[in-house]
CSV table of C-alpha atoms in Angstrom, one decimal:
chain,number,residue,atom,x,y,z
Q,1,UNK,CA,0.0,0.0,0.0
Q,2,UNK,CA,1.1,3.6,-0.7
Q,3,UNK,CA,1.7,6.3,1.7
Q,4,UNK,CA,-1.0,8.7,0.6
Q,5,UNK,CA,-1.3,12.2,2.0
Q,6,UNK,CA,-4.6,13.8,2.8
Q,7,UNK,CA,-4.7,17.6,3.1
Q,8,UNK,CA,-7.7,18.8,5.0
Q,9,UNK,CA,-8.1,21.6,7.5
Q,10,UNK,CA,-11.2,22.9,9.3
Q,11,UNK,CA,-10.0,26.4,8.4
Q,12,UNK,CA,-10.9,25.6,4.8
Q,13,UNK,CA,-14.5,25.8,6.0
Q,14,UNK,CA,-14.2,29.4,7.0
Q,15,UNK,CA,-14.5,30.8,3.5
Q,16,UNK,CA,-18.2,31.5,3.3
Q,17,UNK,CA,-20.0,32.3,0.1
Q,18,UNK,CA,-23.4,33.5,1.2
Q,19,UNK,CA,-26.9,32.3,0.2
Q,20,UNK,CA,-27.8,30.6,-3.1
Q,21,UNK,CA,-24.2,29.6,-3.6
Q,22,UNK,CA,-23.2,26.0,-4.5
Q,23,UNK,CA,-19.6,26.3,-3.4
Q,24,UNK,CA,-20.3,25.8,0.3
Q,25,UNK,CA,-18.2,24.5,3.3
Q,26,UNK,CA,-20.4,21.4,3.5
Q,27,UNK,CA,-18.8,20.1,0.4
Q,28,UNK,CA,-15.6,19.5,2.3
Q,29,UNK,CA,-17.4,18.1,5.3
Q,30,UNK,CA,-19.0,15.5,3.0
Q,31,UNK,CA,-15.7,14.7,1.5
Q,32,UNK,CA,-14.2,14.3,5.0
Q,33,UNK,CA,-17.2,12.2,6.1
Q,34,UNK,CA,-16.8,9.8,3.2
Q,35,UNK,CA,-13.1,9.3,3.9
Q,36,UNK,CA,-13.6,9.0,7.7
Q,37,UNK,CA,-16.6,6.6,7.5
Q,38,UNK,CA,-14.9,4.6,4.9
Q,39,UNK,CA,-12.3,3.8,7.6
Q,40,UNK,CA,-9.5,5.3,5.5
Q,41,UNK,CA,-8.2,8.1,7.8
Q,42,UNK,CA,-5.9,5.9,9.9
Q,43,UNK,CA,-4.3,4.7,6.6
Q,44,UNK,CA,-3.6,8.3,5.4
Q,45,UNK,CA,-0.9,10.8,6.2
Q,46,UNK,CA,-3.0,13.7,7.4
Q,47,UNK,CA,-1.7,17.1,6.4
Q,48,UNK,CA,-2.9,20.4,7.7
Q,49,UNK,CA,-2.9,23.8,6.1
Q,50,UNK,CA,-0.2,26.4,6.4
Q,51,UNK,CA,-0.1,29.9,4.8
Q,52,UNK,CA,1.7,30.1,1.5
Q,53,UNK,CA,4.7,32.3,1.1
Q,54,UNK,CA,3.5,35.2,-1.2
Q,55,UNK,CA,6.5,34.7,-3.5
Q,56,UNK,CA,5.1,31.5,-4.8
Q,57,UNK,CA,1.7,33.0,-5.5
Q,58,UNK,CA,3.4,35.7,-7.4
Q,59,UNK,CA,4.9,33.2,-9.8
Q,60,UNK,CA,1.3,32.9,-11.2
Q,61,UNK,CA,-0.6,36.0,-10.2
Q,62,UNK,CA,0.2,39.7,-10.6
Q,63,UNK,CA,1.1,41.4,-7.3
Q,64,UNK,CA,-1.5,44.1,-8.0
Q,65,UNK,CA,-4.2,41.4,-8.2
Q,66,UNK,CA,-3.1,39.7,-5.0
Q,67,UNK,CA,-3.1,43.1,-3.2
Q,68,UNK,CA,-6.5,44.0,-4.6
Q,69,UNK,CA,-8.0,40.7,-3.4
Q,70,UNK,CA,-6.6,41.2,0.1
Q,71,UNK,CA,-7.8,44.8,0.2
Q,72,UNK,CA,-11.3,44.0,-1.1
Q,73,UNK,CA,-11.6,41.1,1.3
Q,74,UNK,CA,-10.4,43.0,4.4
Q,75,UNK,CA,-12.7,45.9,3.6
Q,76,UNK,CA,-15.6,43.6,4.2
Q,77,UNK,CA,-16.9,43.5,0.6
Q,78,UNK,CA,-18.6,40.2,-0.3
Q,79,UNK,CA,-17.9,40.1,-4.0
Q,80,UNK,CA,-14.6,40.1,-5.8
Q,81,UNK,CA,-14.3,40.7,-9.6
Q,82,UNK,CA,-17.4,38.8,-10.6
Q,83,UNK,CA,-20.8,38.2,-8.8
Q,84,UNK,CA,-20.1,34.4,-8.7
Q,85,UNK,CA,-17.1,35.1,-6.5
Q,86,UNK,CA,-18.9,35.7,-3.2
Q,87,UNK,CA,-16.7,35.8,-0.1
Q,88,UNK,CA,-16.3,36.8,3.5
Q,89,UNK,CA,-13.7,38.4,5.6
Q,90,UNK,CA,-11.8,35.1,6.0
Q,91,UNK,CA,-11.6,34.3,2.3
Q,92,UNK,CA,-8.2,35.8,1.6
Q,93,UNK,CA,-6.6,33.9,4.5
Q,94,UNK,CA,-8.4,30.7,3.5
Q,95,UNK,CA,-7.1,31.0,-0.1
Q,96,UNK,CA,-3.5,31.5,1.3
Q,97,UNK,CA,-4.0,28.4,3.4
Q,98,UNK,CA,-5.2,26.4,0.4
Q,99,UNK,CA,-2.1,27.2,-1.6
Q,100,UNK,CA,0.2,26.7,1.4
Q,101,UNK,CA,-1.2,23.3,2.2
Q,102,UNK,CA,-0.8,22.2,-1.4
Q,103,UNK,CA,2.9,23.4,-1.5
Q,104,UNK,CA,3.6,21.5,1.7
Q,105,UNK,CA,2.1,18.4,0.1
Q,106,UNK,CA,4.4,18.9,-2.9
Q,107,UNK,CA,7.3,19.0,-0.5
Q,108,UNK,CA,6.2,15.7,1.2
Q,109,UNK,CA,6.0,13.9,-2.1
Q,110,UNK,CA,9.3,15.3,-3.4
Q,111,UNK,CA,11.0,14.4,-0.1
Q,112,UNK,CA,9.7,10.9,-0.5
Q,113,UNK,CA,7.7,11.0,2.7
Q,114,UNK,CA,4.5,10.2,0.8
Q,115,UNK,CA,3.8,8.8,-2.6
Q,116,UNK,CA,0.8,10.7,-3.7
Q,117,UNK,CA,-2.0,12.8,-2.1
Q,118,UNK,CA,-5.4,14.2,-2.3
Q,119,UNK,CA,-5.8,17.9,-1.3
Q,120,UNK,CA,-9.3,18.7,-0.1
Q,121,UNK,CA,-9.1,22.5,-0.3
Q,122,UNK,CA,-11.4,25.5,-0.6
Q,123,UNK,CA,-11.6,27.8,-2.4
Q,124,UNK,CA,-11.0,26.0,-5.7
Q,125,UNK,CA,-8.6,27.4,-8.3
Q,126,UNK,CA,-8.7,26.4,-11.9
Q,127,UNK,CA,-10.8,29.3,-13.2
Q,128,UNK,CA,-8.6,31.9,-11.6
Q,129,UNK,CA,-6.7,33.9,-14.2
Q,130,UNK,CA,-3.4,35.7,-13.6
Q,131,UNK,CA,-5.4,38.9,-13.0
Q,132,UNK,CA,-9.0,37.9,-12.4
Q,133,UNK,CA,-11.1,35.9,-9.9
Q,134,UNK,CA,-13.7,33.8,-11.7
Q,135,UNK,CA,-16.0,30.8,-11.1
Q,136,UNK,CA,-15.6,30.6,-7.3
Q,137,UNK,CA,-11.7,30.7,-7.7
Q,138,UNK,CA,-9.2,33.2,-6.4
Q,139,UNK,CA,-5.7,31.7,-6.5
Q,140,UNK,CA,-5.0,29.1,-9.2
Q,141,UNK,CA,-3.8,26.5,-6.7
Q,142,UNK,CA,-2.7,23.9,-9.2
Q,143,UNK,CA,-0.9,26.4,-11.4
Q,144,UNK,CA,1.1,27.6,-8.4
Q,145,UNK,CA,1.9,24.0,-7.5
Q,146,UNK,CA,3.2,23.4,-11.0
Q,147,UNK,CA,5.5,26.4,-10.9
Q,148,UNK,CA,6.6,25.4,-7.4
Q,149,UNK,CA,7.5,21.9,-8.6
Q,150,UNK,CA,9.6,23.5,-11.4
Q,151,UNK,CA,11.3,26.3,-9.5
Q,152,UNK,CA,11.7,24.8,-6.1
Q,153,UNK,CA,12.2,21.1,-7.0
Q,154,UNK,CA,13.6,21.3,-10.5
Q,155,UNK,CA,10.9,19.1,-12.1
Q,156,UNK,CA,11.2,20.1,-15.7
Q,157,UNK,CA,7.9,18.8,-17.1
Q,158,UNK,CA,4.7,18.9,-15.3
Q,159,UNK,CA,1.4,17.5,-16.6
Q,160,UNK,CA,-1.9,18.9,-15.3
Q,161,UNK,CA,-5.0,16.7,-16.0
Q,162,UNK,CA,-8.3,18.5,-15.3
Q,163,UNK,CA,-11.4,16.4,-15.1
Q,164,UNK,CA,-13.6,19.0,-13.4
Q,165,UNK,CA,-16.7,19.3,-15.6
Q,166,UNK,CA,-15.9,22.9,-16.3
Q,167,UNK,CA,-12.9,23.9,-18.4
Q,168,UNK,CA,-9.9,25.2,-16.4
Q,169,UNK,CA,-9.6,28.5,-18.3
Q,170,UNK,CA,-7.2,30.0,-15.8
Q,171,UNK,CA,-4.8,27.1,-15.9
Q,172,UNK,CA,-4.9,26.9,-19.7
Q,173,UNK,CA,-4.2,30.6,-20.1
Q,174,UNK,CA,-1.4,30.6,-17.6
Q,175,UNK,CA,0.5,27.9,-19.4
Q,176,UNK,CA,-0.8,28.1,-23.0
Q,177,UNK,CA,2.5,29.3,-24.4
Q,178,UNK,CA,4.7,27.2,-22.1
Q,179,UNK,CA,5.9,23.8,-23.5
Q,180,UNK,CA,7.1,22.7,-20.1
Q,181,UNK,CA,3.6,22.4,-18.6
Q,182,UNK,CA,1.1,20.1,-20.4
Q,183,UNK,CA,-2.5,21.0,-19.7
Q,184,UNK,CA,-5.3,18.6,-20.7
Q,185,UNK,CA,-8.9,19.0,-19.8
Q,186,UNK,CA,-12.0,17.0,-20.3
Q,187,UNK,CA,-15.1,19.0,-19.6
Q,188,UNK,CA,-18.7,19.8,-20.7
Q,189,UNK,CA,-18.7,21.5,-24.1
Q,190,UNK,CA,-18.3,25.3,-23.8
Q,191,UNK,CA,-21.4,25.9,-25.9
Q,192,UNK,CA,-23.4,24.4,-23.0
Q,193,UNK,CA,-21.4,25.1,-19.9
Q,194,UNK,CA,-19.4,27.7,-17.9
Q,195,UNK,CA,-16.8,29.2,-18.6
Q,196,UNK,CA,-17.3,29.0,-22.4
Q,197,UNK,CA,-13.7,28.1,-23.2
Q,198,UNK,CA,-11.9,24.8,-23.9
Q,199,UNK,CA,-13.0,24.2,-27.5
Q,200,UNK,CA,-11.3,21.3,-29.1
Q,201,UNK,CA,-9.3,23.5,-31.4
Q,202,UNK,CA,-7.7,25.5,-28.5
Q,203,UNK,CA,-4.3,23.8,-28.5
Q,204,UNK,CA,-1.9,26.3,-27.0
Q,205,UNK,CA,0.1,29.1,-28.7
Q,206,UNK,CA,3.6,29.9,-29.8
Q,207,UNK,CA,6.1,27.5,-28.3
Q,208,UNK,CA,3.3,26.0,-26.2
Q,209,UNK,CA,1.3,24.9,-29.3
Q,210,UNK,CA,0.3,21.3,-28.9
Q,211,UNK,CA,0.8,21.3,-25.1
Q,212,UNK,CA,-2.8,22.2,-24.4
Q,213,UNK,CA,-5.3,19.4,-25.2
Q,214,UNK,CA,-9.1,20.0,-24.8
Q,215,UNK,CA,-11.8,17.3,-25.0
Q,216,UNK,CA,-15.3,18.7,-24.7
Q,217,UNK,CA,-18.1,16.3,-24.0
Q,218,UNK,CA,-21.7,17.0,-24.9
Q,219,UNK,CA,-24.6,17.0,-22.4
Q,220,UNK,CA,-25.6,13.5,-21.6
Q,221,UNK,CA,-22.3,12.0,-22.4
Q,222,UNK,CA,-20.3,10.2,-19.8
Q,223,UNK,CA,-18.3,7.0,-19.1
Q,224,UNK,CA,-17.9,6.0,-22.8
Q,225,UNK,CA,-16.6,9.4,-23.8
Q,226,UNK,CA,-14.2,9.7,-20.8
Q,227,UNK,CA,-12.9,6.3,-21.7
Q,228,UNK,CA,-12.4,7.4,-25.3
Q,229,UNK,CA,-10.6,10.5,-24.2
Q,230,UNK,CA,-8.1,8.6,-22.0
Q,231,UNK,CA,-7.5,5.8,-24.5
Q,232,UNK,CA,-7.3,7.8,-27.8
Q,233,UNK,CA,-6.2,11.2,-26.8
Q,234,UNK,CA,-4.6,11.5,-23.3
Q,235,UNK,CA,-2.5,8.3,-23.3
Q,236,UNK,CA,-0.6,9.1,-26.6
Q,237,UNK,CA,-0.2,12.7,-25.5
Q,238,UNK,CA,1.3,11.7,-22.2
Q,239,UNK,CA,3.5,9.2,-23.9
Q,240,UNK,CA,4.8,12.0,-26.0
Q,241,UNK,CA,5.2,14.5,-23.1
Q,242,UNK,CA,6.5,12.1,-20.5
Q,243,UNK,CA,5.9,14.2,-17.4
Q,244,UNK,CA,8.0,14.1,-14.2
Q,245,UNK,CA,5.0,14.8,-12.1
Q,246,UNK,CA,1.2,14.6,-12.6
Q,247,UNK,CA,-1.1,17.2,-11.0
Q,248,UNK,CA,-4.8,16.5,-11.2
Q,249,UNK,CA,-7.6,19.1,-11.0
Q,250,UNK,CA,-10.3,16.9,-9.5
Q,251,UNK,CA,-13.9,18.0,-9.9
Q,252,UNK,CA,-16.7,15.7,-8.9
Q,253,UNK,CA,-19.2,17.8,-10.8
Q,254,UNK,CA,-19.3,15.6,-13.9
Q,255,UNK,CA,-21.2,13.1,-11.9
Q,256,UNK,CA,-24.6,12.2,-13.4
Q,257,UNK,CA,-26.3,13.4,-10.1
Q,258,UNK,CA,-24.5,16.7,-10.0
Q,259,UNK,CA,-26.8,19.6,-11.1
Q,260,UNK,CA,-24.0,21.8,-12.1
Q,261,UNK,CA,-23.6,20.0,-15.4
Q,262,UNK,CA,-25.2,17.9,-18.0
Q,263,UNK,CA,-22.3,15.4,-18.1
Q,264,UNK,CA,-23.2,11.9,-17.0
Q,265,UNK,CA,-20.1,10.3,-15.5
Q,266,UNK,CA,-21.1,7.5,-13.0
Q,267,UNK,CA,-19.4,6.7,-9.7
Q,268,UNK,CA,-17.8,3.8,-11.5
Q,269,UNK,CA,-16.7,6.0,-14.3
Q,270,UNK,CA,-15.0,8.3,-11.8
Q,271,UNK,CA,-13.0,5.4,-10.4
Q,272,UNK,CA,-12.0,4.2,-13.8
Q,273,UNK,CA,-10.7,7.7,-14.6
Q,274,UNK,CA,-8.7,7.9,-11.4
Q,275,UNK,CA,-7.2,4.4,-11.9
Q,276,UNK,CA,-5.9,5.4,-15.3
Q,277,UNK,CA,-4.4,8.5,-13.8
Q,278,UNK,CA,-2.5,6.7,-11.1
Q,279,UNK,CA,-1.3,4.2,-13.7
Q,280,UNK,CA,0.0,7.1,-15.8
Q,281,UNK,CA,1.8,8.5,-12.7
Q,282,UNK,CA,3.5,5.1,-12.2
Q,283,UNK,CA,4.4,5.0,-15.9
Q,284,UNK,CA,5.9,8.4,-16.3
Q,285,UNK,CA,6.5,10.0,-12.9
Q,286,UNK,CA,7.5,7.3,-10.4
Q,287,UNK,CA,3.9,7.4,-9.0
Q,288,UNK,CA,4.2,11.1,-8.1
Q,289,UNK,CA,0.7,12.5,-8.3
Q,290,UNK,CA,-1.2,15.1,-6.4
Q,291,UNK,CA,-4.9,15.5,-6.8
Q,292,UNK,CA,-6.3,19.0,-5.9
Q,293,UNK,CA,-10.0,19.5,-5.4
Q,294,UNK,CA,-11.8,21.9,-7.7
Q,295,UNK,CA,-15.6,21.5,-8.0
Q,296,UNK,CA,-18.2,18.9,-7.1
Q,297,UNK,CA,-21.5,20.1,-5.6
Q,298,UNK,CA,-23.7,17.1,-5.1
Q,299,UNK,CA,-23.5,16.7,-1.3
Q,300,UNK,CA,-25.0,13.3,-1.2
Q,301,UNK,CA,-22.5,11.9,-3.8
Q,302,UNK,CA,-19.4,13.5,-2.5
Q,303,UNK,CA,-18.7,11.0,0.4
Q,304,UNK,CA,-18.6,8.0,-1.9
Q,305,UNK,CA,-16.7,9.8,-4.7
Q,306,UNK,CA,-14.0,11.0,-2.3
Q,307,UNK,CA,-13.7,7.7,-0.6
Q,308,UNK,CA,-13.2,5.9,-3.9
Q,309,UNK,CA,-10.7,8.5,-5.0
Q,310,UNK,CA,-8.5,8.2,-2.0
Q,311,UNK,CA,-8.8,4.4,-2.0
Q,312,UNK,CA,-7.4,4.3,-5.5
Q,313,UNK,CA,-4.5,6.6,-4.4
Q,314,UNK,CA,-3.8,4.2,-1.5
Q,315,UNK,CA,-3.7,1.1,-3.7
Q,316,UNK,CA,-2.0,2.6,-6.7
Q,317,UNK,CA,0.7,0.4,-8.1
Q,318,UNK,CA,4.2,2.0,-8.2
Q,319,UNK,CA,5.2,-0.2,-11.1
Q,320,UNK,CA,4.7,0.8,-14.7
Q,321,UNK,CA,1.3,0.4,-16.1
Q,322,UNK,CA,0.4,-0.8,-19.6
Q,323,UNK,CA,1.1,2.6,-21.1
Q,324,UNK,CA,4.9,2.0,-21.2
Q,325,UNK,CA,6.8,4.3,-23.5
Q,326,UNK,CA,8.2,2.6,-26.6
T,1,UNK,CA,-27.1,23.9,-32.2
T,2,UNK,CA,-24.8,21.5,-34.1
T,3,UNK,CA,-23.0,21.8,-37.4
T,4,UNK,CA,-24.8,18.6,-38.4
T,5,UNK,CA,-28.1,20.5,-38.4
T,6,UNK,CA,-26.8,23.5,-40.4
T,7,UNK,CA,-24.3,22.2,-42.9
T,8,UNK,CA,-24.9,21.7,-46.6
T,9,UNK,CA,-25.0,17.9,-47.3
T,10,UNK,CA,-25.3,18.1,-51.1
T,11,UNK,CA,-21.6,18.8,-51.6
T,12,UNK,CA,-20.1,19.5,-55.0
T,13,UNK,CA,-16.6,18.0,-55.0
T,14,UNK,CA,-13.7,17.6,-57.4
T,15,UNK,CA,-10.8,15.3,-57.6
T,16,UNK,CA,-7.1,16.3,-57.5
T,17,UNK,CA,-6.8,15.8,-61.2
T,18,UNK,CA,-9.7,18.1,-62.1
T,19,UNK,CA,-8.5,20.9,-64.3
T,20,UNK,CA,-8.7,24.4,-62.9
T,21,UNK,CA,-10.8,25.7,-65.7
T,22,UNK,CA,-13.3,22.9,-65.1
T,23,UNK,CA,-13.3,23.8,-61.4
T,24,UNK,CA,-13.9,27.4,-62.3
T,25,UNK,CA,-16.9,26.5,-64.5
T,26,UNK,CA,-18.3,24.3,-61.8
T,27,UNK,CA,-18.2,27.1,-59.3
T,28,UNK,CA,-19.9,29.5,-61.8
T,29,UNK,CA,-22.6,26.9,-62.6
T,30,UNK,CA,-23.4,26.0,-59.0
T,31,UNK,CA,-22.9,29.5,-57.7
T,32,UNK,CA,-20.5,28.4,-55.1
T,33,UNK,CA,-17.0,29.5,-54.0
T,34,UNK,CA,-15.6,26.5,-52.3
T,35,UNK,CA,-14.8,23.1,-53.8
T,36,UNK,CA,-13.6,20.4,-51.5
T,37,UNK,CA,-11.1,18.0,-53.2
T,38,UNK,CA,-11.6,14.4,-52.4
T,39,UNK,CA,-9.9,11.1,-53.3
T,40,UNK,CA,-11.7,8.0,-54.7
T,41,UNK,CA,-12.8,7.0,-51.2
T,42,UNK,CA,-14.4,10.4,-50.6
T,43,UNK,CA,-11.6,11.3,-48.1
T,44,UNK,CA,-11.0,15.1,-48.0
T,45,UNK,CA,-7.5,16.0,-49.3
T,46,UNK,CA,-7.8,19.7,-50.0
T,47,UNK,CA,-9.9,22.7,-50.9
T,48,UNK,CA,-10.0,25.0,-53.9
T,49,UNK,CA,-11.7,28.4,-53.6
T,50,UNK,CA,-12.6,30.9,-56.3
T,51,UNK,CA,-9.8,33.1,-54.8
T,52,UNK,CA,-7.2,30.3,-55.4
T,53,UNK,CA,-8.2,30.2,-59.0
T,54,UNK,CA,-8.3,33.9,-59.5
T,55,UNK,CA,-4.9,34.3,-57.9
T,56,UNK,CA,-3.4,31.6,-60.1
T,57,UNK,CA,-4.7,32.9,-63.5
T,58,UNK,CA,-3.5,36.2,-64.9
T,59,UNK,CA,-6.0,38.9,-64.4
T,60,UNK,CA,-6.6,39.7,-68.1
T,61,UNK,CA,-6.4,36.1,-69.4
T,62,UNK,CA,-9.8,36.4,-71.0
T,63,UNK,CA,-9.3,39.8,-72.5
T,64,UNK,CA,-5.9,39.6,-74.0
T,65,UNK,CA,-4.5,36.8,-76.0
T,66,UNK,CA,-1.7,34.8,-74.4
T,67,UNK,CA,0.9,32.6,-75.9
T,68,UNK,CA,0.1,29.0,-76.7
T,69,UNK,CA,2.8,27.9,-74.2
T,70,UNK,CA,1.2,29.9,-71.5
T,71,UNK,CA,-2.3,28.6,-72.4
T,72,UNK,CA,-0.9,25.1,-72.3
T,73,UNK,CA,0.4,25.7,-68.8
T,74,UNK,CA,-2.9,26.8,-67.4
T,75,UNK,CA,-5.0,24.1,-69.2
T,76,UNK,CA,-2.8,21.4,-67.7
T,77,UNK,CA,-2.9,22.8,-64.2
T,78,UNK,CA,-5.1,20.8,-61.8
T,79,UNK,CA,-6.8,21.2,-58.5
T,80,UNK,CA,-4.0,19.4,-56.8
T,81,UNK,CA,-1.6,22.1,-58.0
T,82,UNK,CA,-3.4,25.0,-56.3
T,83,UNK,CA,-5.5,23.5,-53.5
T,84,UNK,CA,-5.0,24.3,-49.9
T,85,UNK,CA,-4.0,21.1,-48.0
T,86,UNK,CA,-3.5,22.6,-44.5
T,87,UNK,CA,-7.2,22.6,-43.8
T,88,UNK,CA,-9.3,23.6,-40.8
T,89,UNK,CA,-12.1,20.9,-40.6
T,90,UNK,CA,-14.9,20.4,-38.3
T,91,UNK,CA,-17.0,17.3,-37.4
T,92,UNK,CA,-20.9,17.1,-37.4
T,93,UNK,CA,-20.9,17.3,-33.6
T,94,UNK,CA,-19.1,20.6,-33.4
T,95,UNK,CA,-21.5,23.3,-32.2
T,96,UNK,CA,-22.4,26.3,-34.3
T,97,UNK,CA,-20.6,28.4,-31.7
T,98,UNK,CA,-17.4,26.4,-32.4
T,99,UNK,CA,-17.8,27.1,-36.1
T,100,UNK,CA,-18.4,30.8,-35.4
T,101,UNK,CA,-15.2,31.1,-33.3
T,102,UNK,CA,-13.3,29.3,-36.1
T,103,UNK,CA,-14.6,31.7,-38.7
T,104,UNK,CA,-13.6,34.6,-36.5
T,105,UNK,CA,-10.1,33.3,-35.9
T,106,UNK,CA,-9.3,32.2,-39.4
T,107,UNK,CA,-9.7,33.8,-42.8
T,108,UNK,CA,-11.9,31.1,-44.3
T,109,UNK,CA,-15.4,31.3,-45.8
T,110,UNK,CA,-16.4,27.7,-45.4
T,111,UNK,CA,-15.4,24.7,-43.3
T,112,UNK,CA,-15.4,21.2,-44.7
T,113,UNK,CA,-17.2,18.7,-42.4
T,114,UNK,CA,-15.6,15.3,-42.0
T,115,UNK,CA,-16.4,12.2,-40.1
T,116,UNK,CA,-13.9,10.2,-38.0
T,117,UNK,CA,-12.6,8.5,-41.0
T,118,UNK,CA,-11.8,11.9,-42.6
T,119,UNK,CA,-14.5,11.3,-45.2
T,120,UNK,CA,-16.3,14.4,-46.4
T,121,UNK,CA,-19.9,14.6,-45.1
T,122,UNK,CA,-20.8,18.2,-45.6
T,123,UNK,CA,-19.7,21.8,-45.8
T,124,UNK,CA,-20.7,24.8,-43.6
T,125,UNK,CA,-20.3,28.3,-44.9
T,126,UNK,CA,-20.6,31.7,-43.2
T,127,UNK,CA,-24.0,32.0,-44.9
T,128,UNK,CA,-25.1,28.6,-43.4
T,129,UNK,CA,-24.0,29.9,-40.1
T,130,UNK,CA,-25.9,33.2,-40.4
T,131,UNK,CA,-29.0,31.2,-41.2
T,132,UNK,CA,-28.4,29.0,-38.2
T,133,UNK,CA,-28.1,31.9,-35.8
T,134,UNK,CA,-31.2,33.6,-37.3
T,135,UNK,CA,-33.1,30.4,-36.7
T,136,UNK,CA,-31.8,30.0,-33.1
T,137,UNK,CA,-32.6,33.5,-32.2
T,138,UNK,CA,-36.0,33.4,-33.9
T,139,UNK,CA,-35.2,36.5,-35.9
T,140,UNK,CA,-37.8,36.8,-38.7
T,141,UNK,CA,-40.4,34.9,-36.7
T,142,UNK,CA,-43.4,36.9,-35.6
T,143,UNK,CA,-43.1,37.6,-31.9
T,144,UNK,CA,-41.6,39.8,-29.2
T,145,UNK,CA,-38.1,39.7,-27.8
T,146,UNK,CA,-38.4,40.1,-24.0
T,147,UNK,CA,-35.5,41.7,-22.2
T,148,UNK,CA,-35.4,41.6,-18.4
T,149,UNK,CA,-33.0,43.9,-16.6
T,150,UNK,CA,-31.8,42.5,-13.2
T,151,UNK,CA,-28.9,43.3,-10.9
T,152,UNK,CA,-25.9,41.1,-11.7
T,153,UNK,CA,-25.7,38.9,-8.6
T,154,UNK,CA,-26.2,35.3,-7.5
T,155,UNK,CA,-29.7,34.0,-7.2
T,156,UNK,CA,-31.4,36.2,-9.7
T,157,UNK,CA,-32.5,33.5,-12.1
T,158,UNK,CA,-34.1,31.6,-9.2
T,159,UNK,CA,-35.9,34.7,-8.1
T,160,UNK,CA,-37.2,35.3,-11.7
T,161,UNK,CA,-38.5,31.8,-12.0
T,162,UNK,CA,-40.4,31.8,-8.8
T,163,UNK,CA,-44.2,32.1,-9.3
């Protein structure tokens, strides 16, 4: 069995989004509940949050943007940049704790203390642009983790796989001209879902052309299309890229019971996806994989999805999977 | 919503060995400006537009006599010699918004539609797309367009839908 890290901190519940908002603290409580009641906690290396050093956040976000977020938050305003981004006086601190916890988790993996990890953080990150908060996201957690892996740990090539049902516009834009970070996303087609980006012909730009891969699925599509994506698109692309580390933007909102999308991935489909990803990590990256929570809003499904997700991380084989490079 | 519903299915195609004068006549006869070039298996291999032909032939070809040698050169020229092979294609499941973005980002007037085997199944032009959006938005249908002005904040849609 692997040493699997689990980042969770009750301070992640302090970011409050007001009424009518789907991105609520209960999401994390349901995730924790699933893992706890599944009897997995004692088998995990529990990691708690710490505040990120601002210099790492500045590798992705403009200083002026970070300052503005802090100022708006401290002044007691409840909306930042866009009406979707509702917040409270603790939101800035919580966002710092999310990034800091993830960077600590990166350290643990790189130091060999754990093999892989699931980071159950709030607020999510993949919609956050360099200069703009969007889609419940403030700091692009996973993008900062990728830069941290490169700058602090010298990992040259990082792959980010994003299976949140919404396209990670922020992550794509941050790395679109960078051939050292491969970004691939499977999500509901932009003609039907937020944020309206991630069309199949968006493939990166300049030196980064070909290092962005988008695979939109139509409303109603699910397990079969996700399988198709992994087998015919992602596997050959990963073979080509051969990453030293895999970061996963985990969104449980493609689930058939999640109202936030029309995608129809089943609980079994989610497990299949995660099993492929840990296999890929074994094949290319010595098993090094960190999954970072993005969306997922169906409170009654989150416990089982999180439990399965972590179980797969615990049982992941460290030996190379079938996708061995030729 | 999908290219499949808005594309032209009756496609006029040519082969690589089709002469450019023949292609030009075909365009005039069918009143079209794009000719997909296919192989025997109906796989798309290129595209010839009226602009490709115009820029190949000398401007005054039909007003001033040219030498026999030059005439010979043009009469033996084929679609394969002038066609664009670096094509932007779509599939029937692309949405009309996808096509709209492609038209905006690329200087093309029509997009060939291919299936997974790269076989040509249709073509969608800017005009087809105009028609599609006119239909989607109900422009031209009798009726009233209702605009509701609300404050841009969370929960408004729910409020509006409450009886």
